[in-house]
Each structure stands twice: as structure tokens, then as C-alpha cells.
Coordinates of C-alpha atoms and ligand atoms in Angstrom, one line a residue:
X6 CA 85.8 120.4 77.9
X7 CA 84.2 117.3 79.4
X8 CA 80.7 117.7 81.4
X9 CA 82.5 115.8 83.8
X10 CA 84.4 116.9 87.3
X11 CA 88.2 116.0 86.7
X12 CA 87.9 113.6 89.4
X13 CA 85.0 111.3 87.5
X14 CA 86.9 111.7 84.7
X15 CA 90.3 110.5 86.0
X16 CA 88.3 107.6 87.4
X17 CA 86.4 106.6 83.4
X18 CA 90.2 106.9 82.4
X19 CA 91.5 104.4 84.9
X20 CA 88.3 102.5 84.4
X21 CA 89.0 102.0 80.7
X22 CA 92.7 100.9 80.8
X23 CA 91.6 98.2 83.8
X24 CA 88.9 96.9 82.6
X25 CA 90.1 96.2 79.5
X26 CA 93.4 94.5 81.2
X27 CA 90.8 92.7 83.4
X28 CA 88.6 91.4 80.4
X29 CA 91.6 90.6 78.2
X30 CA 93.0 88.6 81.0
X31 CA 89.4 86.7 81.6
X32 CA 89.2 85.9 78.1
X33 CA 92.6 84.8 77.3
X34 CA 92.5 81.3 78.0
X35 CA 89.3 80.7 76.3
X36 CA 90.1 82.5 72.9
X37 CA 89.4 80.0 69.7
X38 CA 87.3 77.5 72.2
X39 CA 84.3 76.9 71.3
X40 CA 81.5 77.5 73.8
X41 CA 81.0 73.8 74.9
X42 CA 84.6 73.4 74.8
X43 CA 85.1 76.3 77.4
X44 CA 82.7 75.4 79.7
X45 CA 84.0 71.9 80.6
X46 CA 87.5 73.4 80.4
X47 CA 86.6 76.4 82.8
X48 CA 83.6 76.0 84.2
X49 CA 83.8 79.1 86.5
X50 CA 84.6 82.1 85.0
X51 CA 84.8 84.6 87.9
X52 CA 88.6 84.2 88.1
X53 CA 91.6 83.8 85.8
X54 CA 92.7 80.0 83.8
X55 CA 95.9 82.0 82.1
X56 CA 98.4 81.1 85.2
X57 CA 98.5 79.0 87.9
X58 CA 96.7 80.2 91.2
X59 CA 93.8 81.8 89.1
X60 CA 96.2 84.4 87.8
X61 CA 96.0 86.3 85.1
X62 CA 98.2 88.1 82.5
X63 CA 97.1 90.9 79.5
X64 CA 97.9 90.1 75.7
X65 CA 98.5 92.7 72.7
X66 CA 94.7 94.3 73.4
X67 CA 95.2 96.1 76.3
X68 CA 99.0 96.5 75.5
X69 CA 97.8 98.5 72.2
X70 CA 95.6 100.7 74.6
X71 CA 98.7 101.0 76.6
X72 CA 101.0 102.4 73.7
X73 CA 98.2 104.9 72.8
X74 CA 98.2 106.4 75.9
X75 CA 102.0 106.4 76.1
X76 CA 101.4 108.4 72.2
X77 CA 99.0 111.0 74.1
X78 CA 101.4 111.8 76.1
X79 CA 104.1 112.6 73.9
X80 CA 102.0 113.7 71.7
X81 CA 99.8 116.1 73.9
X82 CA 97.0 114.7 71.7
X83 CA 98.5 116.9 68.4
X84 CA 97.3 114.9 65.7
X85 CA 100.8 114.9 63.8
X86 CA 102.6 114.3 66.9
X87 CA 100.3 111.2 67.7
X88 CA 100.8 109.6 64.6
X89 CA 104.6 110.0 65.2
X90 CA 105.0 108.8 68.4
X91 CA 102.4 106.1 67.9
X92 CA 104.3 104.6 65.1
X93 CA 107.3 104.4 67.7
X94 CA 105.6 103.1 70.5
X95 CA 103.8 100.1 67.7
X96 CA 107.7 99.9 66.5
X97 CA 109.4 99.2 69.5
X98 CA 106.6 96.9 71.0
X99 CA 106.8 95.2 68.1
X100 CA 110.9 94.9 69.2
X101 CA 109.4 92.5 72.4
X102 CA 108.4 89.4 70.0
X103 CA 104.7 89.7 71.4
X104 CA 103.1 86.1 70.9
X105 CA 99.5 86.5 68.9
X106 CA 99.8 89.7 67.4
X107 CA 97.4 90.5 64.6
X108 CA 98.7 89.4 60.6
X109 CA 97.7 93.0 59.1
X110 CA 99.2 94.6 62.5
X111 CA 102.6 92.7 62.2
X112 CA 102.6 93.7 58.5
X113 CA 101.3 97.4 58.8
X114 CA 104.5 97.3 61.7
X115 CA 107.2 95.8 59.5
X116 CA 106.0 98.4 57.0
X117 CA 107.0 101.1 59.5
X118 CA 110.1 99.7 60.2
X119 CA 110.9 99.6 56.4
X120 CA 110.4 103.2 56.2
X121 CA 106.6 103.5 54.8
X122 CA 104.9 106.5 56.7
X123 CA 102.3 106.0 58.8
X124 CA 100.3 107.2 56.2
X125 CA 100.4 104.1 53.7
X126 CA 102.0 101.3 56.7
X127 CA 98.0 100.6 57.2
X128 CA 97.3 96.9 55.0
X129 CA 94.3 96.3 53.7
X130 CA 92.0 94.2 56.3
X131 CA 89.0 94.9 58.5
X132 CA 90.6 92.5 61.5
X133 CA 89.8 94.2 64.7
X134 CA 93.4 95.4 65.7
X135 CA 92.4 98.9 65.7
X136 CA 89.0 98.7 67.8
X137 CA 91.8 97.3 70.5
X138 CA 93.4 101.4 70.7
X139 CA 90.2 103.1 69.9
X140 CA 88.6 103.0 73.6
X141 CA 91.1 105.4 75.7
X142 CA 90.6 108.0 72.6
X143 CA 86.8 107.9 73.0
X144 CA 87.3 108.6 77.0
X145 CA 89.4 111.7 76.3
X146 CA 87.4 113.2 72.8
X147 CA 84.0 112.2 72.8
X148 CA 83.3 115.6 73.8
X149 CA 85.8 116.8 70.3
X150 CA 84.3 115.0 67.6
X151 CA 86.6 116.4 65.1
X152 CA 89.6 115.8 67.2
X153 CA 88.3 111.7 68.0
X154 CA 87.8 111.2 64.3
X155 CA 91.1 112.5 63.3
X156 CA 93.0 110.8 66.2
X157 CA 91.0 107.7 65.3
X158 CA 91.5 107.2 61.6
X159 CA 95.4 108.0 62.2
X160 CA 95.3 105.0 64.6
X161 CA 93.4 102.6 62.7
X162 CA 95.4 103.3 59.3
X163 CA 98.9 102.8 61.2
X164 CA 97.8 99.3 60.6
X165 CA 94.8 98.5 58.4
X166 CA 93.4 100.7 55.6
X167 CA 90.1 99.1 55.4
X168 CA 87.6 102.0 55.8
X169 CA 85.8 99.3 57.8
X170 CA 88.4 98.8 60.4
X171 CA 88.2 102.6 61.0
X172 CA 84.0 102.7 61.1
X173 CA 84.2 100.0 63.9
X174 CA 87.1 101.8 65.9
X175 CA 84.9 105.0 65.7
X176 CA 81.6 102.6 67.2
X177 CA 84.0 101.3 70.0
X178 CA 85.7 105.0 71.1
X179 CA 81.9 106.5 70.9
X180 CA 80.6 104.0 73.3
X181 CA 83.9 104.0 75.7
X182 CA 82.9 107.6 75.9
X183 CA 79.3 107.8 75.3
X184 CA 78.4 108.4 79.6
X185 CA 80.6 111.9 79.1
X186 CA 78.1 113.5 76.5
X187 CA 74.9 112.1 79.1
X188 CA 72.7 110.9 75.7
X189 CA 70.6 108.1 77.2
X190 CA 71.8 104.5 75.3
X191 CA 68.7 104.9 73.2
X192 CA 70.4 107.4 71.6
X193 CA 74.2 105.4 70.8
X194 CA 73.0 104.9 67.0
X195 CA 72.0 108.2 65.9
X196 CA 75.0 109.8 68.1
X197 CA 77.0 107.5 65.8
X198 CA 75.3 108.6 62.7
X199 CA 76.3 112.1 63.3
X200 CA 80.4 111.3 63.4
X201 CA 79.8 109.5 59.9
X202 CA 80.6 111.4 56.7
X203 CA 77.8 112.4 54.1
X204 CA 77.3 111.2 52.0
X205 CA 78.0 108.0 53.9
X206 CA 80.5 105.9 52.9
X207 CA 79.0 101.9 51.6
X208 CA 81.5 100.7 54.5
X209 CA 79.6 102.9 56.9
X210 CA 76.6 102.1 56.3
X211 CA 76.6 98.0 56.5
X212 CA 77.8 99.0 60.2
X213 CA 75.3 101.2 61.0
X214 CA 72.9 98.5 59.9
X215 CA 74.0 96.0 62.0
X216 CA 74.0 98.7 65.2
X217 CA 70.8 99.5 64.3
X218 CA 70.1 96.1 64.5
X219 CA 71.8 95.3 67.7
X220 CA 70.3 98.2 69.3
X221 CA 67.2 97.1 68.4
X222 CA 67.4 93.4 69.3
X223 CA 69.2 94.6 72.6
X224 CA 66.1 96.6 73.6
X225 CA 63.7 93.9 73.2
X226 CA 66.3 92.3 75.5
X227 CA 65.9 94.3 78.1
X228 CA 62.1 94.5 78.0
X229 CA 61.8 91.3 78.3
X230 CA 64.0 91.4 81.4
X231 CA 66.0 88.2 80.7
X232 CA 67.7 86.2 82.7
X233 CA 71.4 85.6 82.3
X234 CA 70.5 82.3 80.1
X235 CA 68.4 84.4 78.1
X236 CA 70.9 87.2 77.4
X237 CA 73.4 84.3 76.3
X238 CA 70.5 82.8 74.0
X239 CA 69.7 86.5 72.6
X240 CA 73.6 86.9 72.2
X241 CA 74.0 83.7 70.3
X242 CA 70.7 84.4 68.0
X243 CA 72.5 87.6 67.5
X244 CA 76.1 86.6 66.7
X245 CA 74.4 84.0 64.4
X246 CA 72.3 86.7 62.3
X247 CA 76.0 88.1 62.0
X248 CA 76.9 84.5 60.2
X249 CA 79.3 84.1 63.6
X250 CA 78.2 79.9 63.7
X251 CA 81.5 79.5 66.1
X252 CA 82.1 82.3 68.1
X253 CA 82.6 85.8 67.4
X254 CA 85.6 85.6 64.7
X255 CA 88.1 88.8 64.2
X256 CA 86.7 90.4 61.9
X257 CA 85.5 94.2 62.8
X258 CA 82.0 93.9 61.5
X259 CA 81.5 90.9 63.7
X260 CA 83.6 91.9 66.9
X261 CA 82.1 95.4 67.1
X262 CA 78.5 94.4 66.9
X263 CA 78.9 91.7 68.9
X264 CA 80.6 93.6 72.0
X265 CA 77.9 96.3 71.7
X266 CA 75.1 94.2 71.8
X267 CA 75.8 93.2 75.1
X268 CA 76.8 96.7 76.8
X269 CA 73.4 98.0 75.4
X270 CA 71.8 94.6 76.8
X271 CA 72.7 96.3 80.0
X272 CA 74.2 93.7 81.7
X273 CA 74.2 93.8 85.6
X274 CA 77.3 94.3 85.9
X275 CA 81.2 94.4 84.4
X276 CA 82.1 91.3 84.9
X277 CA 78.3 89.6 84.2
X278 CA 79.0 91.4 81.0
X279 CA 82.4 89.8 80.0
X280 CA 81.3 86.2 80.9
X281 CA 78.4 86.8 79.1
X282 CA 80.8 87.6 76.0
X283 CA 83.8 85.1 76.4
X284 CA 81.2 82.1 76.8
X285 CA 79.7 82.9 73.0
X286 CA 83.5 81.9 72.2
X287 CA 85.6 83.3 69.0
X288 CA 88.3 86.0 69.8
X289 CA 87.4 86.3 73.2
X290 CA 90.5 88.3 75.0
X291 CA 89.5 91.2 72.4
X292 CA 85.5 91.3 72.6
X293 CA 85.9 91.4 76.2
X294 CA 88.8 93.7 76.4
X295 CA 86.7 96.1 74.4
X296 CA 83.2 95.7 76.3
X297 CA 85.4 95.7 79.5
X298 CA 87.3 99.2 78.7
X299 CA 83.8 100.2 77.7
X300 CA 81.8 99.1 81.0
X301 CA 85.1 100.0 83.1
X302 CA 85.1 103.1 81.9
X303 CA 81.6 104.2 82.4
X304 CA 80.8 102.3 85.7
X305 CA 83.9 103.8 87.2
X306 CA 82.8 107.3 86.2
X307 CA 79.7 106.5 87.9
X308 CA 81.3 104.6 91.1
X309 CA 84.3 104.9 91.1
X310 CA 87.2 101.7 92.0
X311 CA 84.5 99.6 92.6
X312 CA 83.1 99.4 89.3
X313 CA 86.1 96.2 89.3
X314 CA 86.6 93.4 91.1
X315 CA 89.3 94.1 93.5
X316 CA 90.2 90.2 93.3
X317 CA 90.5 90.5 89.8
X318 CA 92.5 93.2 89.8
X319 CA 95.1 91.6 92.4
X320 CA 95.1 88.5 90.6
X321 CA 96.3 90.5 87.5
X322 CA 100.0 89.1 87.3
X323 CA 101.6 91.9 85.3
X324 CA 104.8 94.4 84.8
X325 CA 106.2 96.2 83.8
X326 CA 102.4 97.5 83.1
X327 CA 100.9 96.9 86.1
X328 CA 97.7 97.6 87.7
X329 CA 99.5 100.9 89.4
X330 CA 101.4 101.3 86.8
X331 CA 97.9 101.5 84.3
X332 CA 96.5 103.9 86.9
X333 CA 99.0 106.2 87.3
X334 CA 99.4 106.3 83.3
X335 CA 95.2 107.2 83.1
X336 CA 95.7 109.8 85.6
X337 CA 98.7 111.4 83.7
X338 CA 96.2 112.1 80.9
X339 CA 94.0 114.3 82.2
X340 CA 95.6 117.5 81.6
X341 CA 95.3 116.6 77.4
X342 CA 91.1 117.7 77.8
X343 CA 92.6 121.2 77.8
X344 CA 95.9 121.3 76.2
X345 CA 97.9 119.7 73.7
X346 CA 100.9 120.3 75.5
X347 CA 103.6 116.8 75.8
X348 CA 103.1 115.5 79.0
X349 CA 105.8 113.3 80.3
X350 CA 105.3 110.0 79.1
X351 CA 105.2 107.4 82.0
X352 CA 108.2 105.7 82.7
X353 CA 108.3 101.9 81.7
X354 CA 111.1 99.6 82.7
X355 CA 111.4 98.1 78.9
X356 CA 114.1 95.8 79.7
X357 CA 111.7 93.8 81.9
X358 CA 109.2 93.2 78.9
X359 CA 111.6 90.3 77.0
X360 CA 111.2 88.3 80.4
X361 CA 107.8 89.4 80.5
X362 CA 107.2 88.1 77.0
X363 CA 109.1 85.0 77.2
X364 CA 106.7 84.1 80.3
X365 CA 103.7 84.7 78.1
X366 CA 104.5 82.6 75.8
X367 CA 105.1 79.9 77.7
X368 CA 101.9 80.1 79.3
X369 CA 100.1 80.4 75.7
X370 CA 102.0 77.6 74.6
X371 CA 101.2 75.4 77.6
X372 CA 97.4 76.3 76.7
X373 CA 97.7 74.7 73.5
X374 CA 99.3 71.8 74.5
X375 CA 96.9 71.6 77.3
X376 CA 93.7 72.0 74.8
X377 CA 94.9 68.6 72.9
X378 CA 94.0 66.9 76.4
X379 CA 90.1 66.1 78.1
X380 CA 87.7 67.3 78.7
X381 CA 86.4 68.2 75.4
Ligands
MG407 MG1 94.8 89.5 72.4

């Protein structure tokens, strides 16, 4: 059972799902632009460029986060029963034609819908896709280790087999729930050790290298008490020692790092903390969906609603998932930290999502179009 009172916990829940819709959404029209690039493009990042009016819509990050939770419920958490129903829910989203979805994810998928079980669908690739569904399981099992790793590797090798893409979705569902077992930061390495096989795995231990490094680099960081100019110069040096010379690319061993070198920076705040991450450039709707399901989930245990801009939140331009519609889904979960009994899943009006989709993809194309125009 969680150290926390239901009502903290329902709030680290909601906190999760949001702020990683409210990263994805700050990062989407800046993803594959290099940091120059972005700047003169959007020079002020404390709203939306997806839509017109400083609106903004999700992409396949915080959808993915969206299915698990959907699988929970169906599932009650079981781990057979979560593997089932999250091979549907990855199925049928896959049904909606959603623009940018991963190359190993749209594989492992058609896999599924060829009849491979969920066991084998995984492809062989350490692209991020499964760091995207790892947050929300973190929030509910950090305090069940055995049950977070199962639930965990099931997710990760519905899509990618890599050992590596499972390692990094482990780092980013310990951190998501790392304020429910009260370890001070210090600690995020060694806690991460400890869910790590023995002897470890080769794959394992490059990551825990480069944690250790983060961690490390992080808290000279915050000794130093930089300014925001100096946590984006520490965050470049450190995306740099990764070999990231363009951004942070999509690869798990440079995505994971990356994001939690900033949340153990300690930056002021949720959104400081995204800008700080979309503006080192790269794959910048998933690094700061992931740091923001992470902050969002621990700042709202700790204050509640407020951990997130209220005006980023309205300006979220989004159904059938929308903001309520997130919330009330978090809040359905909480009866899973003490049974594995199906909950009913909430209700989704599916045949919304083509027209959904079809708006999407308009506004990514317009983006690209809009890229071969100044400034550069
Ligand atoms: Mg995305």
C-alpha cells in the first residue's frame, strides 16, 4: 500500500497523465528543430505553437499513457490480463491512423494484428516508445517492485525487445513514482540499482552509468545554484557527453538520461523544467512528456492542481481525451493499490478519434510546410 493518503495519491495520478499531455503538447511543434531554429520560430515558450490561438493538442506519448491506464482498468493490474487488454487498446489505436507513431511500435502493432503474441510482437530496438507507458505504472507500483517490473517488461516487449528499451522504462516509472517511497533524490540511483537483476545485465549497466553520471553532474548543478542559462549550458554539456550533437535523438539511452538530468537538476518548477528540455531540441514532445508526467506527478502530490498551469491546461485543445476526461480516468485507478479487481474502463467516444486524427495531421503537416519558410 502507498505511504500516501488516497487523496495525494489521486492527485500524483492526475498529475502524471496532465503533465505529460501538457509537456507533449509544449514540445510538439518544436520536435526535430534544432535549438536555434526553435528559438526564432517560437521565441516564447510559455504557451502552445501546435494550433492557432496558442492551442495545443497531445500526440502518440501521452495517448500511449492513455491506453495503459485504459489496460489497468480492464486488467485490475493482473499481469496476464494487462498484457491482453494492452495489446487491444495498442491494436485498436493503432485502427485511428495516428500521424508519427514510432517504426518498432507500428511493427511490434502489425505483429499483433498478424496474430504474434504479445510475447514475441516486441521488435528489436531501444527507441523510446516504451519510456512513453512506463510513467502511470511507476505512480501506481513503486511501492510493489515485483509487480512494476513485471507490468513494465510486459509493456515495453509489446513493442520492442531490446532489454535496453525495458531498463530505461523501469528509470522513467521509478522516478514518476520515486516521491511515494519518500527516498530523498540523492538516493534515485541506488533505489534503481535495487530493481536491477544480479548479476546485472551489460544493457543495465551502461544505463546505470550514465544515471550515475547524470546524478552526479546534476548535483554539481544545483550546488552551484545556476541560473536558468546555466542549467541549459549544463544540459547541453550533458546531452553532448551522451554524443546528442543535435538534440536529444529517440533513442532510450539518450532520451532517458537526458529527461532525468533535468528533474534531478531541480528545476523551479514544471514548466521551467520542460522549456528547459524542449529548447536542447531532438524528440522534444517525448522528453518533455516524460519529465512532465514525472514533475506532474510529484508536484501535484505535493500541491495539488496547481502543480499545472491552469492556462495550459485550458489551452489543451483535445477529445475525446480531454483534460476531464484524463482526470476522471487517473481517479478511476485508485482502487488497483489494493485490488486487482477490473474496474470499469472509462468510456471513450472512439468514433470521434478519426476526426480527431485527421485534424492532427493537418496541423503536423502545416508545421512542415511552415518549417521550409523564415526565420531560420
Ligand atoms: Mg509524440
Amino acid at each position: 500500500m502507498s505511504k500516501q493518503a488516497p487523496e495525494r495519491f489521486v492527485n500524483s495520478l492526475q498529475g502524471c497523465l496532465l503533465g505529460s499531455a501538457v509537456g507533449d503538447a509544449l514540445g510538439l511543434a518544436c520536435e526535430g528543430l534544432s535549438p536555434r531554429r526553435q528559438t526564432s520560430l517560437f521565441p516564447d515558450l510559455s504557451h502552445y505553437h501546435f494550433l492557432p490561438g496558442k492551442r495545443g493538442m497531445i500526440s502518440d506519448d501521452t495517448e500511449h499513457l492513455c491506453l495503459v491506464a485504459q489496460a489497468l482498468l480492464r486488467s485490475g493490474g493482473e499481469p496476464r490480463a494487462f498484457q491482453c487488454a494492452l495489446a487491444w487498446q495498442l491494436r485498436f489505436w493503432l485502427l485511428g491512423l495516428p500521424a508519427g507513431i514510432g517504426l518498432a511500435t507500428l511493427k511490434g502493432i502489425l505483429k499483433l494484428w498478424l496474430g504474434v503474441s504479445p510475447e514475441h510482437s516486441g521488435v528489436f530496438s531501444a527507441g523510446n516508445g516504451p519510456a512513453m507507458r512506463a510513467s502511470l505504472l511507476g505512480v501506481l507500483y513503486a511501492t510493489q517492485p515485483e509487480k512494476l517490473k513485471a507490468l513494465n517488461r510486459i509493456s515495453a516487449r509489446l513493442t520492442h525487445s531490446d532489454p535496453k528499451a525495458e531498463w530505461g522504462a523501469l528509470a522513467i516509472a521509478l522516478a514518476a513514482g520515486f516521491h511515494t517511497l519518500q527516498h530523498p533524490q540523492g538516493e534515485f540511483v541506488s533505489q534503481f540499482r535495487s530493481l536491477l537483476p544480479t548479476p546485472l545485465p551489460p544493457e543495465a549497466q551502461e544505463l546505470l552509468t550514465l544515471l550515475e553520471k547524470a546524478e552526479e553532474q546534476a548535483e554539481q548543478g544545483r550546488e552551484q545554484g545556476l541560473s536558468e542559462q546555466g542549467q541549459q549550458a549544463a544540459l547541453q554539456s550533458f546531452i553532448e557527453s551522451l554524443g546528442c550533437k543535435k538534440g536529444i535523438t529517440g533513442y532510450m539511452y539518450h532520451t532517458v538520461p537526458a529527461v532525468l538530468f533535468v528533474w534531478l537538476l531541480q528545476p523551479k518548477d514544471v514548466v521551467a523544467g520542460l522549456q528547459l528540455l524542449i529548447r536542447a531540441g531532438g524528440d522534444t514532445d517525448t522528453t518533455a512528456a516524460l519529465l512532465g508526467a514525472i514533475l506532474g506527478a510529484e508536484r501535484s502530490s505535493e500541491i495539488g492542481s496547481a502543480a499545472l498551469p491552469p492556462d495550459l491546461l485550458k489551452t489543451l485543445w483535445e477529445w475525446p481525451r480531454s483534460t476531464a476526461w484524463m482526470s476522471e480516468t487517473a481517479q478511476k485507478l485508485l482502487p488497483l493499490l489494493e485490488s486487482e479487481s477490473p474496474q470499469m474502463p472509462q468510456k471513450l467516444a472512439v468514433w470521434q478519434l478519426p476526426l480527431r486524427n485527421f485534424i492532427f495531421l493537418f496541423a503536423v503537416l502545416f508545421h512542415g510546410f511552415r518549417r521550409l519558410f523564415p526565420p531560420y
